[in-house]
mmCIF file of C-alpha atoms in Angstrom:
data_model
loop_
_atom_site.group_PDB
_atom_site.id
_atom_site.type_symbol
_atom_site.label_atom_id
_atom_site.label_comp_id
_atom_site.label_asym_id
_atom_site.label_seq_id
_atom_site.Cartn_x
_atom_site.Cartn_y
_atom_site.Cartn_z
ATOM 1 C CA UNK W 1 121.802 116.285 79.940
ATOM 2 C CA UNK W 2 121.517 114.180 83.231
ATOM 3 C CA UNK W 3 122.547 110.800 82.308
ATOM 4 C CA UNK W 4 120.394 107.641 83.276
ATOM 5 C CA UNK W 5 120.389 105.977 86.872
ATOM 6 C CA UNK W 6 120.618 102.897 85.273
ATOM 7 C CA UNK W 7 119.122 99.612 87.583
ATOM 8 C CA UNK W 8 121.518 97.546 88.894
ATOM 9 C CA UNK W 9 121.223 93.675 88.166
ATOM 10 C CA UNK W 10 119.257 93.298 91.596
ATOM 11 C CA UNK W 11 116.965 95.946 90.695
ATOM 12 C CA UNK W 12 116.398 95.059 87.455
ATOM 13 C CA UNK W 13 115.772 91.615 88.849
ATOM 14 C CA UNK W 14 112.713 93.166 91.311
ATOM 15 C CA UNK W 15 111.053 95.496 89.091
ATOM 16 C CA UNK W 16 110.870 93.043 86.232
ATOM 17 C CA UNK W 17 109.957 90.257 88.569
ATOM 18 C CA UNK W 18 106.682 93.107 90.373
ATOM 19 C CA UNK W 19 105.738 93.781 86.567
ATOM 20 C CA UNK W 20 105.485 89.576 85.273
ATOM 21 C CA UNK W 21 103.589 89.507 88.672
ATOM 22 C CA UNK W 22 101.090 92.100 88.651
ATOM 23 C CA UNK W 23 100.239 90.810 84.973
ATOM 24 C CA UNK W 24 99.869 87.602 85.824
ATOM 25 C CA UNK W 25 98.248 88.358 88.863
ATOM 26 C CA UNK W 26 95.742 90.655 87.305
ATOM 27 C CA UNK W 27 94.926 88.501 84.708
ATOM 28 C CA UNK W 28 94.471 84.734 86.853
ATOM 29 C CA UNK W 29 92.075 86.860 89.324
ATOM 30 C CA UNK W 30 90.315 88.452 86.082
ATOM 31 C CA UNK W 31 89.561 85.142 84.706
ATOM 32 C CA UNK W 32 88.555 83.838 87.699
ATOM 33 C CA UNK W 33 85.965 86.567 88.172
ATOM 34 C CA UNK W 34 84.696 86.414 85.016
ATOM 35 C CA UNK W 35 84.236 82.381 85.147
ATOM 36 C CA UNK W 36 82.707 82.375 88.645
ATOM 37 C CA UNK W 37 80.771 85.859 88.816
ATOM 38 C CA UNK W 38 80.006 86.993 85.031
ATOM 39 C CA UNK W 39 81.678 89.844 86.463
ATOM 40 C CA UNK W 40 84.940 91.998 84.866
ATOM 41 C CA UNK W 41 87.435 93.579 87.007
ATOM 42 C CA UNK W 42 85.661 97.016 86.152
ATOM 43 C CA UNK W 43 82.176 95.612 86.941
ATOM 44 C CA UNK W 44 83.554 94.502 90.350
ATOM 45 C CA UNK W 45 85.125 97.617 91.350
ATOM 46 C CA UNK W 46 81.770 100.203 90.630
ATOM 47 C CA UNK W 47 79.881 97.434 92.647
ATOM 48 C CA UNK W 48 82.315 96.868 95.410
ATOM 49 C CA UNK W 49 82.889 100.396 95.686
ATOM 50 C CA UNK W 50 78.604 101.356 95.924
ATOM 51 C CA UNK W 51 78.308 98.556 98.341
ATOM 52 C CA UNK W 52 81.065 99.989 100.446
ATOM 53 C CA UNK W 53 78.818 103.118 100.956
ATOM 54 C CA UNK W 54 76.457 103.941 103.349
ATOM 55 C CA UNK W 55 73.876 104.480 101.269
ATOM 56 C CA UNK W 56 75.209 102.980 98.204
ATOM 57 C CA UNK W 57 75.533 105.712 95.989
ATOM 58 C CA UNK W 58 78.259 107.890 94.476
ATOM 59 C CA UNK W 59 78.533 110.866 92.617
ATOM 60 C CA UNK W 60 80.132 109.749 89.202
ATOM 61 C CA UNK W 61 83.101 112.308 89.408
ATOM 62 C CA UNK W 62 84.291 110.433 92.689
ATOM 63 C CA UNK W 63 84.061 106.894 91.564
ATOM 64 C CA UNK W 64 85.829 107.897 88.473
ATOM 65 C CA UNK W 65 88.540 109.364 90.650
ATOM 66 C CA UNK W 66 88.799 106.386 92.621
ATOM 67 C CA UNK W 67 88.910 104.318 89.799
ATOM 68 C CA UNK W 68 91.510 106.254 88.271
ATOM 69 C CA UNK W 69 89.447 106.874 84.967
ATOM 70 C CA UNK W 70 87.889 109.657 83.059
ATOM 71 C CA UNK W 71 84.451 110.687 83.425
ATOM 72 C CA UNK W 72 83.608 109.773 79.635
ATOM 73 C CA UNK W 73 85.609 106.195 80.293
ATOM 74 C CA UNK W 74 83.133 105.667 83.433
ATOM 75 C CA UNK W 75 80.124 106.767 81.810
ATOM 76 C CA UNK W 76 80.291 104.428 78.845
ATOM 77 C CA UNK W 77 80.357 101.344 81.164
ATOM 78 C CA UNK W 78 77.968 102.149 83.550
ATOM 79 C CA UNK W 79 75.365 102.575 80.893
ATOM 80 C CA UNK W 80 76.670 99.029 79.769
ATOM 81 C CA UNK W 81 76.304 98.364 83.831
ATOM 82 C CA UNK W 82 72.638 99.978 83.656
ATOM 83 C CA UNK W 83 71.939 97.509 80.640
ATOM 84 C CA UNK W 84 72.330 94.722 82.668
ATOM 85 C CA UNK W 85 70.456 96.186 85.916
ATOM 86 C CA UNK W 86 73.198 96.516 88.393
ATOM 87 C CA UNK W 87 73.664 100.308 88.635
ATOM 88 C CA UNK W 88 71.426 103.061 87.747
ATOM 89 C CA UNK W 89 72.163 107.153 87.485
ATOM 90 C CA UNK W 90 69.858 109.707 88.988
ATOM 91 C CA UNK W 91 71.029 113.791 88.670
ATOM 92 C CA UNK W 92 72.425 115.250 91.619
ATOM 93 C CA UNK W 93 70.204 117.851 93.224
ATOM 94 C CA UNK W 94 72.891 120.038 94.290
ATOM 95 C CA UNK W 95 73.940 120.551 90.993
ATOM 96 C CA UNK W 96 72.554 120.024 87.247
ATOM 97 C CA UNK W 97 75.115 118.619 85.567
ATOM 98 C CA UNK W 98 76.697 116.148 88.359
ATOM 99 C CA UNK W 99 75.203 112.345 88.305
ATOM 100 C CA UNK W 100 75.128 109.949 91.145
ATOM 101 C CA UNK W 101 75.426 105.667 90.588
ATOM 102 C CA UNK W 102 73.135 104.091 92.526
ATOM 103 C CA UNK W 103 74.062 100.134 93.383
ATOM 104 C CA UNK W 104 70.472 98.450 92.397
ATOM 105 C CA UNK W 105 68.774 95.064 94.398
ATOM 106 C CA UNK W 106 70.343 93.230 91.570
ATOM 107 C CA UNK W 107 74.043 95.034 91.738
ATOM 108 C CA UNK W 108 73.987 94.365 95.091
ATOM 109 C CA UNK W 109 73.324 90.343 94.590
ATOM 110 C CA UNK W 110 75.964 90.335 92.411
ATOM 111 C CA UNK W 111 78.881 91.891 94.416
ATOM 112 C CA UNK W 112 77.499 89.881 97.442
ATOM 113 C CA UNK W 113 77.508 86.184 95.410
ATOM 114 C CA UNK W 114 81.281 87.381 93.194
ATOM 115 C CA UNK W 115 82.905 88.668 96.418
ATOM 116 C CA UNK W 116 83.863 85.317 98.572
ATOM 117 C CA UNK W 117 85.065 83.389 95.517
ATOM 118 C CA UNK W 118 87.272 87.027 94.702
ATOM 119 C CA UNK W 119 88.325 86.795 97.834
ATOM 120 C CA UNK W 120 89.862 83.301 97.731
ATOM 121 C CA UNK W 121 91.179 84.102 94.633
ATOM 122 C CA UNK W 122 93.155 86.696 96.185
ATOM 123 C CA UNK W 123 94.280 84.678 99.149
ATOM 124 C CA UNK W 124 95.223 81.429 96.877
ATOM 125 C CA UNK W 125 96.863 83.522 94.389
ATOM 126 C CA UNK W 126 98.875 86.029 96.806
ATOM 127 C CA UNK W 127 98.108 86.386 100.396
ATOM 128 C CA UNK W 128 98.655 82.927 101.489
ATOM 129 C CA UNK W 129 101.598 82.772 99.682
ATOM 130 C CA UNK W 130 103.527 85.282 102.129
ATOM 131 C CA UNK W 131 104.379 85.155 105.846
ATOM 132 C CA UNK W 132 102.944 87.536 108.450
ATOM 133 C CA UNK W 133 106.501 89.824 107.718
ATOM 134 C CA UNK W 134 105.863 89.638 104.033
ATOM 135 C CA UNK W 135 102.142 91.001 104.214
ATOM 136 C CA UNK W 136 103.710 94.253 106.652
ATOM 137 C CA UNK W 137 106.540 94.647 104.087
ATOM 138 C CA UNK W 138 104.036 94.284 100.709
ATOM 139 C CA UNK W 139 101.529 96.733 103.079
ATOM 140 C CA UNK W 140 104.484 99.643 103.617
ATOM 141 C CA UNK W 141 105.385 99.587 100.316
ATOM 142 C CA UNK W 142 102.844 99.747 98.112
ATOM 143 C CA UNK W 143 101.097 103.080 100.877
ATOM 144 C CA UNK W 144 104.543 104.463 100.474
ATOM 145 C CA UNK W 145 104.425 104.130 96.443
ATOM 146 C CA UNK W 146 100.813 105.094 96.341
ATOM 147 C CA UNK W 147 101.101 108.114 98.324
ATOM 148 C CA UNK W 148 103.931 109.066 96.313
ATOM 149 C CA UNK W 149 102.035 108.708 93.082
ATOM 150 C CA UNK W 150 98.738 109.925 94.582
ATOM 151 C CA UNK W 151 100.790 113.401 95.474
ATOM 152 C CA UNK W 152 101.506 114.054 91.918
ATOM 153 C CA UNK W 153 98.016 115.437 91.319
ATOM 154 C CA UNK W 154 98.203 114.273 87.337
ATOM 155 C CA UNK W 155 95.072 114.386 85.052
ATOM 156 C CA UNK W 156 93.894 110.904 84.697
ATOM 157 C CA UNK W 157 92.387 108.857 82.037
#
């Protein structure tokens, strides 16, 4: 058996300090969202994502994949989504068993009134807390781990 690569102190140091700072970052700019927009993180990702379209639709199997959840997962809150009128479903024509999410008039309102108070949010709480060189660095690194991760091809959930 291969033994461990065990972190040295400095890398101990960095990947405990990412991990307390994606947490914390995560939940600040949830809570913020919530407060100002009524909106969860999930809620603002299926809107953002629709509104990002060209014609604001998206067959359920790729917004699942881009959200990095199941089908089932996905489902489940976009009926809750549907509930509250800022999504609906309609079948796919090109095949019987595929759905598409449709951003509604009132799922667009809400992504357009939640996104420039997100947006702050982001900048107070981490982009205007690095210089030009730390924004390149944060950029390289996270395509480079995200690539990496993204060429695993696991099943997701």
């Amino acid at each position: 058996m291969e033994q461990p690569r065990w972190l040295s102190e400095q890398e101990q140091r960095a990947w405990r300090g990412y991990n307390q700072m994606r947490r914390l970052l995560t939940l600040e700019l949830a809570r913020e969202l919530m407060r100002d927009a009524g909106l969860s993180e999930p809620d603002y990702d299926v809107l953002s994502d629709l509104s990002e379209t060209p014609d604001q639709r998206l067959r359920l199997s790729e917004l699942a994949d881009r959200m990095l959840w199941s089908r089932s997962r996905l489902s489940h809150h976009l009926t809750r989504m549907q509930q509250r009128g800022l999504v609906t479903r309609e079948e796919c024509a090109t095949d019987g068993r595929g759905a598409i999410v449709v951003l509604t008039a009132e799922g667009r309102r809400a992504i357009e009134a939640a996104a420039p108070g997100h947006v702050a949010a982001v900048r107070r709480h981490l982009v205007d807390l690095l210089t030009p060189d730390e924004i390149a660095a944060l950029d390289a690194l996270t395509h480079r781990v995200v690539d990496h991760l993204t060429s695993l091809d696991r099943p997701r959930g």
